[in-house]
mmCIF file of C-alpha atoms in Angstrom:
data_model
loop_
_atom_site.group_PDB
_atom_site.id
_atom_site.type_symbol
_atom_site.label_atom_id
_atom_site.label_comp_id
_atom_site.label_asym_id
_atom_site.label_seq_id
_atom_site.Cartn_x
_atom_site.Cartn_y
_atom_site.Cartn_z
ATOM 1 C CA UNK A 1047 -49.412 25.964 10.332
ATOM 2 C CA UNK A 1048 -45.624 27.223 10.529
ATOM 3 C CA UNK A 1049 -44.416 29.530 8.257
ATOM 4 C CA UNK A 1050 -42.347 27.560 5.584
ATOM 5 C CA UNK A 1051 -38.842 27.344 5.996
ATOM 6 C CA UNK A 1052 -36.687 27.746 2.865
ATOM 7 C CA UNK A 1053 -33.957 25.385 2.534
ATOM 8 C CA UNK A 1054 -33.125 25.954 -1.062
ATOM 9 C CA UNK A 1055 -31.462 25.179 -3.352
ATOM 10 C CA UNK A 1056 -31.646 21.281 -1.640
ATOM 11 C CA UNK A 1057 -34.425 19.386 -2.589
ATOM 12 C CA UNK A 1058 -33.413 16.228 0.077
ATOM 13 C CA UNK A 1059 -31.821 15.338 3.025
ATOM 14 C CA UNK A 1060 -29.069 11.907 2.871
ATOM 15 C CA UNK A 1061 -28.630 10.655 6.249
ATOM 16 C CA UNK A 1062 -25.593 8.813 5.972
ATOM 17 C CA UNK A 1063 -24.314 5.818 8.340
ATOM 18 C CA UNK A 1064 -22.293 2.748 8.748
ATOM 19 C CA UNK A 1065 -24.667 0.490 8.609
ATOM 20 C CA UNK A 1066 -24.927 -2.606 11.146
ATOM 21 C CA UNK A 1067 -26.035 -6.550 11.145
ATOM 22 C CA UNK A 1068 -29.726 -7.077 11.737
ATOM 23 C CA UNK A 1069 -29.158 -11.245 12.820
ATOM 24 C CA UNK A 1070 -26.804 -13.740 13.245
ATOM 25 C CA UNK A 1071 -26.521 -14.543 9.237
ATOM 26 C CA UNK A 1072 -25.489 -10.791 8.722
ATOM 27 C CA UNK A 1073 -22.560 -10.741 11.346
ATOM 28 C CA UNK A 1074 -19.900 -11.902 8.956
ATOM 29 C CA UNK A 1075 -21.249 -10.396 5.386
ATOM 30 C CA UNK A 1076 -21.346 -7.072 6.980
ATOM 31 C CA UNK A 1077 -17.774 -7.781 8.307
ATOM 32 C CA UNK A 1078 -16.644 -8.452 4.976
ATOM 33 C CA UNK A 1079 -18.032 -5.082 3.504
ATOM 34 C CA UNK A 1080 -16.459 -2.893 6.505
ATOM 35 C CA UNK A 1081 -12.902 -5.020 5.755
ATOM 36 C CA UNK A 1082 -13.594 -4.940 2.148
ATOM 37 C CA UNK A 1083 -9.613 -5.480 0.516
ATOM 38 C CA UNK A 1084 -7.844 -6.150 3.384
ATOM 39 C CA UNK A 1085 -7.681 -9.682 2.788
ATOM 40 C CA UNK A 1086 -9.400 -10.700 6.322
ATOM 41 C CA UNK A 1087 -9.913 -14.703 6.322
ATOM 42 C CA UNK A 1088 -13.852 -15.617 7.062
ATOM 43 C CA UNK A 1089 -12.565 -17.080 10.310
ATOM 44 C CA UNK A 1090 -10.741 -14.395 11.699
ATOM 45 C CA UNK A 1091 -14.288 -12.478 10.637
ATOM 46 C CA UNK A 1092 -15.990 -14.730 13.045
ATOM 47 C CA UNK A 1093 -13.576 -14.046 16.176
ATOM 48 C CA UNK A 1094 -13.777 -10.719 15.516
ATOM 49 C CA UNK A 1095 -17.976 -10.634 15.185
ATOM 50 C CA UNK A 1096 -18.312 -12.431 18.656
ATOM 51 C CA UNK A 1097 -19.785 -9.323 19.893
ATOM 52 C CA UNK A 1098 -22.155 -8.988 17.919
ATOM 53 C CA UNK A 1099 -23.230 -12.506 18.644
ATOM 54 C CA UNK A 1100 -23.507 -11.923 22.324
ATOM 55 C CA UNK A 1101 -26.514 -9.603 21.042
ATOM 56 C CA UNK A 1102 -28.157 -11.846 18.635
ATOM 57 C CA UNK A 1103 -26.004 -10.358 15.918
ATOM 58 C CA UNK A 1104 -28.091 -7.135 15.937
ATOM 59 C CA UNK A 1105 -26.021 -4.040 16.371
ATOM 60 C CA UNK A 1106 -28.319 -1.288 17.516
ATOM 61 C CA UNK A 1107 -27.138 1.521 14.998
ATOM 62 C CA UNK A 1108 -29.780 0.799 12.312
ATOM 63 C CA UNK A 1109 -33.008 1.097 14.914
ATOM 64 C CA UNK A 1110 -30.959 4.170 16.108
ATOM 65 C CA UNK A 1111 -31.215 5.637 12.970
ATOM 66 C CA UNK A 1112 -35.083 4.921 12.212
ATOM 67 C CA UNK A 1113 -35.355 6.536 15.302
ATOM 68 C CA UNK A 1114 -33.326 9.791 14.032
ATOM 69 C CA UNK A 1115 -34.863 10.200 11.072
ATOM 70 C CA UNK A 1116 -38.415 9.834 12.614
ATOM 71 C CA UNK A 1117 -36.993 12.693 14.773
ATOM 72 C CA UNK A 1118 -35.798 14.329 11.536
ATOM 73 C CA UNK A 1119 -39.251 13.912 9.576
ATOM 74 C CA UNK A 1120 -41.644 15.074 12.846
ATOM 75 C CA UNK A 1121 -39.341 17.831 13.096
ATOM 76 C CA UNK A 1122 -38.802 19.123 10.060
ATOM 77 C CA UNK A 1123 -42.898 18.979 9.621
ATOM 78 C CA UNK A 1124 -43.651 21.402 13.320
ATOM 79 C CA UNK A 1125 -41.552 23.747 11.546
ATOM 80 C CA UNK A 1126 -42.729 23.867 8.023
ATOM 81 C CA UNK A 1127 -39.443 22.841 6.937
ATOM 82 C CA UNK A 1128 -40.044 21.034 3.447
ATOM 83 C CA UNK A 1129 -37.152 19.040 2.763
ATOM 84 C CA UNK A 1130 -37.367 14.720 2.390
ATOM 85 C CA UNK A 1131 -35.064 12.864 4.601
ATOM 86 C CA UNK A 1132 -33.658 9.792 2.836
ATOM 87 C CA UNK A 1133 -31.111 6.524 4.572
ATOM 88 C CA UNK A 1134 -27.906 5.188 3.324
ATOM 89 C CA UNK A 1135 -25.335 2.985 4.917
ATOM 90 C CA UNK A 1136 -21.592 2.265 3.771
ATOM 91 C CA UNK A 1137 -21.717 -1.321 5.034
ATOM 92 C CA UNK A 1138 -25.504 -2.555 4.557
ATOM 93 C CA UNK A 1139 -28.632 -2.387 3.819
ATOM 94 C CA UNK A 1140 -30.420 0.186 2.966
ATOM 95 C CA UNK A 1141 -26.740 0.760 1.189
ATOM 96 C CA UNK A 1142 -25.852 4.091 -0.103
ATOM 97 C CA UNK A 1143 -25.156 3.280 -3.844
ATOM 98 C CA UNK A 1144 -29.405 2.168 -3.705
ATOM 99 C CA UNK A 1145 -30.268 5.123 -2.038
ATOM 100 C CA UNK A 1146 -28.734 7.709 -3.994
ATOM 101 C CA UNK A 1147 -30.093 5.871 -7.177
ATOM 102 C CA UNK A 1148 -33.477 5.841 -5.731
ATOM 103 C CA UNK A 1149 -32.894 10.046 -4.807
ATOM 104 C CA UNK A 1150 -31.948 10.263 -8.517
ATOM 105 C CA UNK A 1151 -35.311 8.147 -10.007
ATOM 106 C CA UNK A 1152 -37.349 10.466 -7.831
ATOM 107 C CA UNK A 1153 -35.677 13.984 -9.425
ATOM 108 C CA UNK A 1154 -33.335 15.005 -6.342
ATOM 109 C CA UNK A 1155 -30.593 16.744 -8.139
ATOM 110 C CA UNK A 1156 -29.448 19.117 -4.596
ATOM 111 C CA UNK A 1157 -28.547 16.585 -1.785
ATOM 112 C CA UNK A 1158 -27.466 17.439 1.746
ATOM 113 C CA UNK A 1159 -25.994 14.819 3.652
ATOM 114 C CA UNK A 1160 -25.560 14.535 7.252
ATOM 115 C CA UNK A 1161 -23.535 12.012 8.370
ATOM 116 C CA UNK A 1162 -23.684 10.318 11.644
ATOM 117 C CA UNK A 1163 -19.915 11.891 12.987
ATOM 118 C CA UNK A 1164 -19.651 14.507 14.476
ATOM 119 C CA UNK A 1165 -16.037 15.019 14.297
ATOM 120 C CA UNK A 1166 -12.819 15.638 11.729
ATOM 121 C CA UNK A 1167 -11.210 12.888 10.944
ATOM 122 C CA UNK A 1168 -11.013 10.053 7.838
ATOM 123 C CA UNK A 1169 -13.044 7.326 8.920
ATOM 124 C CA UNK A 1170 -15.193 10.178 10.401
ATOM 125 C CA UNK A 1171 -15.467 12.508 7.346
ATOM 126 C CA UNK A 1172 -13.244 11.749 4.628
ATOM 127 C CA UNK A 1173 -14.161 8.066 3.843
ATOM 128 C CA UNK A 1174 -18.127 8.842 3.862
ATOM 129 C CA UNK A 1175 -17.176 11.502 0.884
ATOM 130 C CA UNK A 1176 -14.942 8.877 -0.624
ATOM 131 C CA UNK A 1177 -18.267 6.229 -0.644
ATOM 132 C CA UNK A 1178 -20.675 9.547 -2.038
ATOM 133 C CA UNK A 1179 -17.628 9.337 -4.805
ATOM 134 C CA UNK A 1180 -17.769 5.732 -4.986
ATOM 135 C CA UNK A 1181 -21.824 5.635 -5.581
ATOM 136 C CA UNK A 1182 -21.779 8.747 -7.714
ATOM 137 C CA UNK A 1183 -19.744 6.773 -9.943
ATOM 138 C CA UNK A 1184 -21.411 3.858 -10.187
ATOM 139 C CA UNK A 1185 -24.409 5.598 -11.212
ATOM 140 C CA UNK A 1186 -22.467 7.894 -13.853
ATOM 141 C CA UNK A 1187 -21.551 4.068 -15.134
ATOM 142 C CA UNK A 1188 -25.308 3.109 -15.587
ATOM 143 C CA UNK A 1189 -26.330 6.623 -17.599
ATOM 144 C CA UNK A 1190 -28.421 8.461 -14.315
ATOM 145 C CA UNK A 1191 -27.835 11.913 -14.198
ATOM 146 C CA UNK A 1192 -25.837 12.600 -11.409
ATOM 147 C CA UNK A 1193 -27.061 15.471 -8.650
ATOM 148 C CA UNK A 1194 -24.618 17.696 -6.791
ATOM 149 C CA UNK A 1195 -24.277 16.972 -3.543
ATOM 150 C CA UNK A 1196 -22.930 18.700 -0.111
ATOM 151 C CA UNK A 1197 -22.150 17.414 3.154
ATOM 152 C CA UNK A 1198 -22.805 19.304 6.585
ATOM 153 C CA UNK A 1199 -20.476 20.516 8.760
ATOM 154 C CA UNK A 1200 -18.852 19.070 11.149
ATOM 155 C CA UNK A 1201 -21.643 19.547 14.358
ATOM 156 C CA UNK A 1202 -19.848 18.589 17.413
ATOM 157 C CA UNK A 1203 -20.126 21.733 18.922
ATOM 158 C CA UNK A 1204 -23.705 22.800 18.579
ATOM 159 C CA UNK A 1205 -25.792 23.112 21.467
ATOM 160 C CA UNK A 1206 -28.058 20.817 20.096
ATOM 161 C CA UNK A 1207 -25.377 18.195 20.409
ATOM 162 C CA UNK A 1208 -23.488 19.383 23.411
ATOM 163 C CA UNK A 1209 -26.430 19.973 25.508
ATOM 164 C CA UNK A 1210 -28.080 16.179 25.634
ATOM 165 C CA UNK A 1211 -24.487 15.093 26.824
ATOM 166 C CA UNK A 1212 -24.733 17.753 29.332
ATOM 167 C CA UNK A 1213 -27.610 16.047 30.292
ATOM 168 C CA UNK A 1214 -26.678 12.831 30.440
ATOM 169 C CA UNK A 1215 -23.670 13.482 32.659
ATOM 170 C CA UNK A 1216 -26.102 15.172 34.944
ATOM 171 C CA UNK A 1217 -28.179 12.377 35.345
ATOM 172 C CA UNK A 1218 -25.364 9.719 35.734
ATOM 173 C CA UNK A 1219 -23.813 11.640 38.590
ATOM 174 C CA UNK A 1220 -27.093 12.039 40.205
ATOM 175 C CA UNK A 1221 -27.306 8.085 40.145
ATOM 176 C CA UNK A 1222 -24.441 7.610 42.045
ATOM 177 C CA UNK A 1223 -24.976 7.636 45.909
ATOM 178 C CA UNK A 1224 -24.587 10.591 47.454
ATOM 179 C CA UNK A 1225 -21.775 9.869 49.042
ATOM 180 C CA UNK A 1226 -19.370 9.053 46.272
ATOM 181 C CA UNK A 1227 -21.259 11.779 43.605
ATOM 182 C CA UNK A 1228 -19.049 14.802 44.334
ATOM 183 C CA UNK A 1229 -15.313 12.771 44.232
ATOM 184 C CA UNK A 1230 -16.781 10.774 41.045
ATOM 185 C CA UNK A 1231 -14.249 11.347 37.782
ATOM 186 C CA UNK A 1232 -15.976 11.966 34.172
ATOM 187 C CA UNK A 1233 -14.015 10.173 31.743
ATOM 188 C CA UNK A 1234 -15.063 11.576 28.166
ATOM 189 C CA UNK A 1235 -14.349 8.272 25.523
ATOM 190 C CA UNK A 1236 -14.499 8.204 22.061
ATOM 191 C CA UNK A 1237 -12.940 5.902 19.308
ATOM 192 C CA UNK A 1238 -9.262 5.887 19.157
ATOM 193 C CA UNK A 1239 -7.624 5.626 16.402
ATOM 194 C CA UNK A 1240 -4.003 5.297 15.290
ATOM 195 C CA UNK A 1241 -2.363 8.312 16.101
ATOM 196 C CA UNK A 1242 -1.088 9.189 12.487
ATOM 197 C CA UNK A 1243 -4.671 9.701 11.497
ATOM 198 C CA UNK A 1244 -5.115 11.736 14.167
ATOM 199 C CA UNK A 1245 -2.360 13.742 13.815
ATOM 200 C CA UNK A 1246 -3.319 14.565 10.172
ATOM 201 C CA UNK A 1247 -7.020 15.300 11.121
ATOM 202 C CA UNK A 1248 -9.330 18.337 10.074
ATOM 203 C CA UNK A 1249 -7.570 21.278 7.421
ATOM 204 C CA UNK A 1250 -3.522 20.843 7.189
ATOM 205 C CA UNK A 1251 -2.771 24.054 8.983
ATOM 206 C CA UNK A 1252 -4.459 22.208 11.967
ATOM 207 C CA UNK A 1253 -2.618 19.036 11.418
ATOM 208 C CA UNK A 1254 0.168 17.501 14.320
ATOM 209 C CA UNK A 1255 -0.238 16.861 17.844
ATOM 210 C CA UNK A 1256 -3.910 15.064 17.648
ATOM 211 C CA UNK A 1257 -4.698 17.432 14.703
ATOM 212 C CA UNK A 1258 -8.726 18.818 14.520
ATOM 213 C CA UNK A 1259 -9.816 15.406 16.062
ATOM 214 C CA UNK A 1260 -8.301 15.741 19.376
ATOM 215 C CA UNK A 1261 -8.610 19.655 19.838
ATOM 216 C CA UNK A 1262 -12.161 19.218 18.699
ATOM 217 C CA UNK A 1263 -12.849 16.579 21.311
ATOM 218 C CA UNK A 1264 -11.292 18.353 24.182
ATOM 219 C CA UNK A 1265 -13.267 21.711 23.410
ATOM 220 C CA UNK A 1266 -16.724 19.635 24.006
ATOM 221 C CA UNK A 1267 -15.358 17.817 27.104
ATOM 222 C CA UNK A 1268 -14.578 21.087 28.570
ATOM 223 C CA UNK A 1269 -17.771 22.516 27.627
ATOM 224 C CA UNK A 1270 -19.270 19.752 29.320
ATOM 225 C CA UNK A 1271 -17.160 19.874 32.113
ATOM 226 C CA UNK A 1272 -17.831 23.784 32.658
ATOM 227 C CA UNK A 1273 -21.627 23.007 32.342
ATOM 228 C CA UNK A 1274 -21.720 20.757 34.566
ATOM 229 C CA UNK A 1275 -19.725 22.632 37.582
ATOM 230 C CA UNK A 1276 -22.152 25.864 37.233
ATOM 231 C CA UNK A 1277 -24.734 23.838 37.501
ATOM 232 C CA UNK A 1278 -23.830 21.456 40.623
ATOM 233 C CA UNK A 1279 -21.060 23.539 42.075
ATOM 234 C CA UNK A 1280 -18.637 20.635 41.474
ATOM 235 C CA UNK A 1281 -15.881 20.851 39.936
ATOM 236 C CA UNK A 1282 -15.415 17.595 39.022
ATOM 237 C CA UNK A 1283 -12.005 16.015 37.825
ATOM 238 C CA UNK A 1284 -12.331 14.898 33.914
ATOM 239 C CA UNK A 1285 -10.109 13.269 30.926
ATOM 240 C CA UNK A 1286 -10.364 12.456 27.658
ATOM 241 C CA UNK A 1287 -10.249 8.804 26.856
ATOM 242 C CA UNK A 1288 -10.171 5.727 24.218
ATOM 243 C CA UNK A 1289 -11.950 3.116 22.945
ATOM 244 C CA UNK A 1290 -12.274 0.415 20.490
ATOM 245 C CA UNK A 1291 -8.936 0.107 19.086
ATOM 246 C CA UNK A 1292 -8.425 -2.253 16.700
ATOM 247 C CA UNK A 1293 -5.417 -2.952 14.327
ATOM 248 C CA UNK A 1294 -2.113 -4.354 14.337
ATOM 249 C CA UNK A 1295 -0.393 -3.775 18.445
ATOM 250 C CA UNK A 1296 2.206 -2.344 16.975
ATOM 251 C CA UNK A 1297 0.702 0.717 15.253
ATOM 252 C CA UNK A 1298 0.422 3.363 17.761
ATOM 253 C CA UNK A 1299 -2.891 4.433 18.604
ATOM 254 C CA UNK A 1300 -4.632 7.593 20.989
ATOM 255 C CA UNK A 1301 -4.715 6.362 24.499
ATOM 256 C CA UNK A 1302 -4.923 5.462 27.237
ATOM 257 C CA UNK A 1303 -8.216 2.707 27.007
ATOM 258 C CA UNK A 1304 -10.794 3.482 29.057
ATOM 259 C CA UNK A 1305 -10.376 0.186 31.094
ATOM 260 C CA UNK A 1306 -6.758 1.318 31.876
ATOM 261 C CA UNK A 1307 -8.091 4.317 32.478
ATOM 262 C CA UNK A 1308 -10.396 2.607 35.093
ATOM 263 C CA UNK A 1309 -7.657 1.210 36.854
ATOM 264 C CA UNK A 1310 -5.509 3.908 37.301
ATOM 265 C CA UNK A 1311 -8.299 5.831 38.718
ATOM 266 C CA UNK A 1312 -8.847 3.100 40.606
ATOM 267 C CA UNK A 1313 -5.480 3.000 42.033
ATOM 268 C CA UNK A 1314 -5.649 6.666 42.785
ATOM 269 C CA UNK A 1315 -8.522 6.397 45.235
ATOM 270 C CA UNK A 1316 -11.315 7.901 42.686
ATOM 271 C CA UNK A 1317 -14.772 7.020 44.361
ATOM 272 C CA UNK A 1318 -16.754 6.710 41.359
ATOM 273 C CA UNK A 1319 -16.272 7.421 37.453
ATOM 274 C CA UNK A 1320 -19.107 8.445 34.750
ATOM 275 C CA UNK A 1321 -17.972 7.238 31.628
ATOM 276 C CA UNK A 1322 -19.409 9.784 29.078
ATOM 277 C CA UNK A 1323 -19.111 8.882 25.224
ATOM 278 C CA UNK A 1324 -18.777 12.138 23.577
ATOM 279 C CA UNK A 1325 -17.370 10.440 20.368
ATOM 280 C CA UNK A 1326 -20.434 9.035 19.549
ATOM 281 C CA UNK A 1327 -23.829 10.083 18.083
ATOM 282 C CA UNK A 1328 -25.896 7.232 19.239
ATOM 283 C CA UNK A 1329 -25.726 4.079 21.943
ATOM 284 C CA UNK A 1330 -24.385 1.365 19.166
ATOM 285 C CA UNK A 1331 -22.126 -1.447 19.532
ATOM 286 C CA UNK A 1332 -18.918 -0.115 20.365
ATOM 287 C CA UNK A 1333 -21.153 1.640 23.244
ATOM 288 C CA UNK A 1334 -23.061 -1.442 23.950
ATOM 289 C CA UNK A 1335 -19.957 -3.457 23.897
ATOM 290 C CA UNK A 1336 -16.947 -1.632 24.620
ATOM 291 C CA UNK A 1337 -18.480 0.162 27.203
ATOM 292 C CA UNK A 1338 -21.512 -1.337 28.864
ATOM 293 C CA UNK A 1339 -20.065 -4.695 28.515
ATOM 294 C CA UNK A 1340 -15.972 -4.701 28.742
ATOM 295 C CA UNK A 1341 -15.767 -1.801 30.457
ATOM 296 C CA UNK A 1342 -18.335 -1.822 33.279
ATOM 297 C CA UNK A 1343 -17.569 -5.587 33.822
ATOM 298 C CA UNK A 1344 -13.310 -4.221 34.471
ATOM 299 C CA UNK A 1345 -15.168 -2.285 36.672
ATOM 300 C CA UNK A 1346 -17.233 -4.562 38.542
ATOM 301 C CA UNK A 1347 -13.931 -6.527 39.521
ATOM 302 C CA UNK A 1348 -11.631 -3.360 40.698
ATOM 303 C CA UNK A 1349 -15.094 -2.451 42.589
ATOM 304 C CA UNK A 1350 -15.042 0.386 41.244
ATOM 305 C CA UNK A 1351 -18.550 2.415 41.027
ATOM 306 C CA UNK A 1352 -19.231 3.426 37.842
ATOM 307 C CA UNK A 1353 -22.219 5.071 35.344
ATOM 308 C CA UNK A 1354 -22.382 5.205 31.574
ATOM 309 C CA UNK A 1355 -24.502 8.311 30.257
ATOM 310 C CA UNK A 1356 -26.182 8.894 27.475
ATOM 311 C CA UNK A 1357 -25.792 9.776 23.924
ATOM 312 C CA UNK A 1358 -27.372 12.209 21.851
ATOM 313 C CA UNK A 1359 -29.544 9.695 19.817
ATOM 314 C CA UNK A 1360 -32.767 10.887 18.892
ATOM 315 C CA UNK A 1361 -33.330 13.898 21.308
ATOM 316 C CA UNK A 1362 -35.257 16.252 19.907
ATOM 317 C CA UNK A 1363 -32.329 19.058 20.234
ATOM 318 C CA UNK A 1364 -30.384 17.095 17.975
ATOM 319 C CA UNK A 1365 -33.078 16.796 15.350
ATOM 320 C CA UNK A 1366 -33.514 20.963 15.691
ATOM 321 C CA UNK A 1367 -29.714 21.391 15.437
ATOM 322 C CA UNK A 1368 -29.626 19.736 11.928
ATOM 323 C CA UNK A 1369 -32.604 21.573 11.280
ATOM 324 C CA UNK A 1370 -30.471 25.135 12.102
ATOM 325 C CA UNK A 1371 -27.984 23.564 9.678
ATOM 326 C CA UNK A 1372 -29.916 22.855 6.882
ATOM 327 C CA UNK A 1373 -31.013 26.419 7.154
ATOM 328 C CA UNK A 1374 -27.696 27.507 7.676
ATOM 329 C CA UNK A 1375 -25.846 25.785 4.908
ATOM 330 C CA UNK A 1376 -28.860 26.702 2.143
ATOM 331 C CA UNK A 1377 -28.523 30.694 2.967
ATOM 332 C CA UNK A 1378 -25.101 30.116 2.691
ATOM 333 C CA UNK A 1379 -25.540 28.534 -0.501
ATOM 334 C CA UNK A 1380 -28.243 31.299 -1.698
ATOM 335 C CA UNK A 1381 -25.530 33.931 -1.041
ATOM 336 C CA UNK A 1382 -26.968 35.091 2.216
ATOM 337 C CA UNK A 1383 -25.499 36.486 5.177
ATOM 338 C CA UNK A 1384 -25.788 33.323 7.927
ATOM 339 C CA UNK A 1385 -23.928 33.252 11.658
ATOM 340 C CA UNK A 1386 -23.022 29.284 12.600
ATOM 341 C CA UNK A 1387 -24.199 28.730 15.707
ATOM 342 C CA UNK A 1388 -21.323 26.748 17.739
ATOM 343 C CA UNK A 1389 -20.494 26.788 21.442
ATOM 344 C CA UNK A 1390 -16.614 26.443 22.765
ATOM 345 C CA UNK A 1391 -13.191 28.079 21.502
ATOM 346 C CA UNK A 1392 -12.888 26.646 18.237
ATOM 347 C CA UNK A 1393 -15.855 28.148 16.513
ATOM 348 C CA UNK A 1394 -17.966 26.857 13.700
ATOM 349 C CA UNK A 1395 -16.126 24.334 11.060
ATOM 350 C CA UNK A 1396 -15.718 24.939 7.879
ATOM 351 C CA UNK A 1397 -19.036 24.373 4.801
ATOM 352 C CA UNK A 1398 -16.336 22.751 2.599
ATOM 353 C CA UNK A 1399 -13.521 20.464 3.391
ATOM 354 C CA UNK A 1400 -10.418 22.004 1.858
ATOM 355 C CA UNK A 1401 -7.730 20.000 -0.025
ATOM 356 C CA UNK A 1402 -5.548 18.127 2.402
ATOM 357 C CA UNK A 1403 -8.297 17.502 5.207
ATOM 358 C CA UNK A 1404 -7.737 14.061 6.725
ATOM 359 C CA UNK A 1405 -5.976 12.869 3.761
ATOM 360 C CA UNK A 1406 -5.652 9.412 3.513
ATOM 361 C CA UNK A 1407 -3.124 6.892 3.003
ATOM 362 C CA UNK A 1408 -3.874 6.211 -0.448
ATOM 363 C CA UNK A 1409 -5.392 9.034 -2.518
ATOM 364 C CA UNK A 1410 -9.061 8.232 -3.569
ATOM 365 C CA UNK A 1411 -11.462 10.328 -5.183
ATOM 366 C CA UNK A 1412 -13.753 11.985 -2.681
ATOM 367 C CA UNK A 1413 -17.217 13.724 -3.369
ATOM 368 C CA UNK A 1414 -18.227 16.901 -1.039
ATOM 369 C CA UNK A 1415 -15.008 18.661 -0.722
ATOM 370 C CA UNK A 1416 -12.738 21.190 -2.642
ATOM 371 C CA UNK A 1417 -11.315 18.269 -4.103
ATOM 372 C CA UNK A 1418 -14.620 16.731 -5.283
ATOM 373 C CA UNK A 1419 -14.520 15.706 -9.004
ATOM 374 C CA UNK A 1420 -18.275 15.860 -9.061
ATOM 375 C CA UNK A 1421 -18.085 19.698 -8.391
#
């Protein structure tokens, strides 16, 4: 057996996701939790849920995340590493408000969540500590005793994340025929979103020009980028690109869209492109959509070669990486001496988001952070 790993003073791990629609009947209530207040009519719910009916109206994300915390679990168990791994969602079933009740009923009173983004931002960061605040209150309201809880850091620059997309680059460009592998162009997506957001992204001193969210996302795409020229001796041409806007047009959002990416590069005589989703954790629908579907099928009619690697998903790196931050976070907590691991210029982020981090437009309490009112 492994010698135990100590990962006090947390009793339990809270993965925490979006949630997704597991059949046709769940397409619009889910849609209605994720626009919860914004006054969306039921039919404009529908248009906007077609693709998720081109799939059944099963979005991938919540088999993606059995899969991860199966990962989690058989990791966590070669390694003597002691620590229950518990699901929540902010948009469905199994919700978070349920799950955190349930980690309550069964004594957890030190929670560790890791969240399924990787990167600064609010609807990456901020918002998931707003719905801990939301559910922590709702269970103050019924009389539970309410557990302190802490959220991982951000983790886009670990090697157990960074080295599956690695990876997954590799293998797209070795798909491509040989003839077109060493022009091809690696455009690294993720989701946009409106630039104001991303402007006021991550800690304030960082905030302006793309704030953390940008800068973070560039550091990986160059790590990637680096990788993958000492190990083919190709340099190969990259940028960082956008997906899945939605909104009003005339909110400004990061760009350019990766299917007006495609035909510029197009245009400029590019052979090939591997579209590489750094953004992401795992293939769900704005992967399976946005770019497998919309995207490859702008590039069928510009015939324009292209490959779509994968995501970090389940890979057994990624399960050891939140292991090494378990670890790291509960020394840190003990009062121990602990060195981040992190890969790239920007270093390890921070245990604790400060006051100010990806503030957003209208204050809400948020558990998790400097701010937290369930300190």
């Amino acid at each position: 057996m492994p010698d135990a790993l100590d990962a006090t003073p947390y009793d339990a791990l809270l993965l925490l996701s979006f949630g997704g629609p597991e059949g046709p009947d769940d397409v619009v209530p889910f849609l209605e939790n994720v626009t919860r207040g914004r006054g969306i009519p039921k039919e404009r719910l529908k248009e906007v849920g077609r693709h998720y009916f081109l799939f059944g109206g099963v979005s991938p994300i919540n088999d993606q995340n059995r899969a991860l915390l199966e990962a989690l679990r058989q990791d966590f168990a070669d390694h003597g590493l002691d620590l229950p791994v518990y699901w929540g969602n902010r948009n469905w079933a199994p919700y978070l408000t349920d799950t955190l009740r349930e980690m309550v009923r069964d004594g957890r009173r030190r929670i560790l969540v890791l969240a399924t983004s990787a990167y600064a931002s609010y609807s990456g960061c901020r918002q998931y500590r707003e719905n801990l605040a939301d559910s922590l209150a709702a269970l103050e309201a019924e009389g539970l005793e309410l557990p302190k809880i802490d959220k991982l850091r951000h983790y886009f620059n670990h090697p157990g994340f960074v080295e599956p997309v690695i990876d997954g680059v590799l293998e797209s460009l070795a798909d491509l025929p040989e003839e077109l592998r060493d022009g091809a162009h690696i455009a690294f997506t993720t989701h946009s979103i409106p630039t104001s957001a991303a402007d006021t992204s991550g800690p304030a001193e960082e905030h302006g020009d793309g704030g953390a969210y940008v800068r973070q996302h560039l550091d990986v795409a160059r790590l990637i980028a680096d990788a993958v020229r000492e190990r083919t001796g190709v340099d190969h041409p990259w940028q960082l690109v956008y997906q899945s806007r939605s909104g009003a047009p005339h909110i400004p959002w990061l760009e350019p869209d990766i299917c007006d990416h495609l035909e510029e590069r197009h245009a400029a005589g590019v052979p090939a492109v591997v579209m590489a989703p750094i953004g992401f954790v795992s293939d769900h629908m704005e992967v399976l959509y946005d770019l497998d579907t919309e995207a490859k099928a702008r590039a069928e009619e510009l015939g324009l070669p292209v490959r779509r690697s994968a995501t970090v998903g389940a890979d057994p790196r990624f399960a050891a990486a939140i292991r090494d931050l378990i670890l790291e976070r509960s020394a840190v907590e003990r009062g121990q001496e602990a060195t981040p691991c992190a890969l790239g210029a920007l270093g390890a982020s921070h245990n604790l988001c400060p006051v100010g981090c990806c503030p957003a437009r209208a204050p809400r309490p948020a558990a998790a952070g400097a701010d937290s009112p369930y300190a």
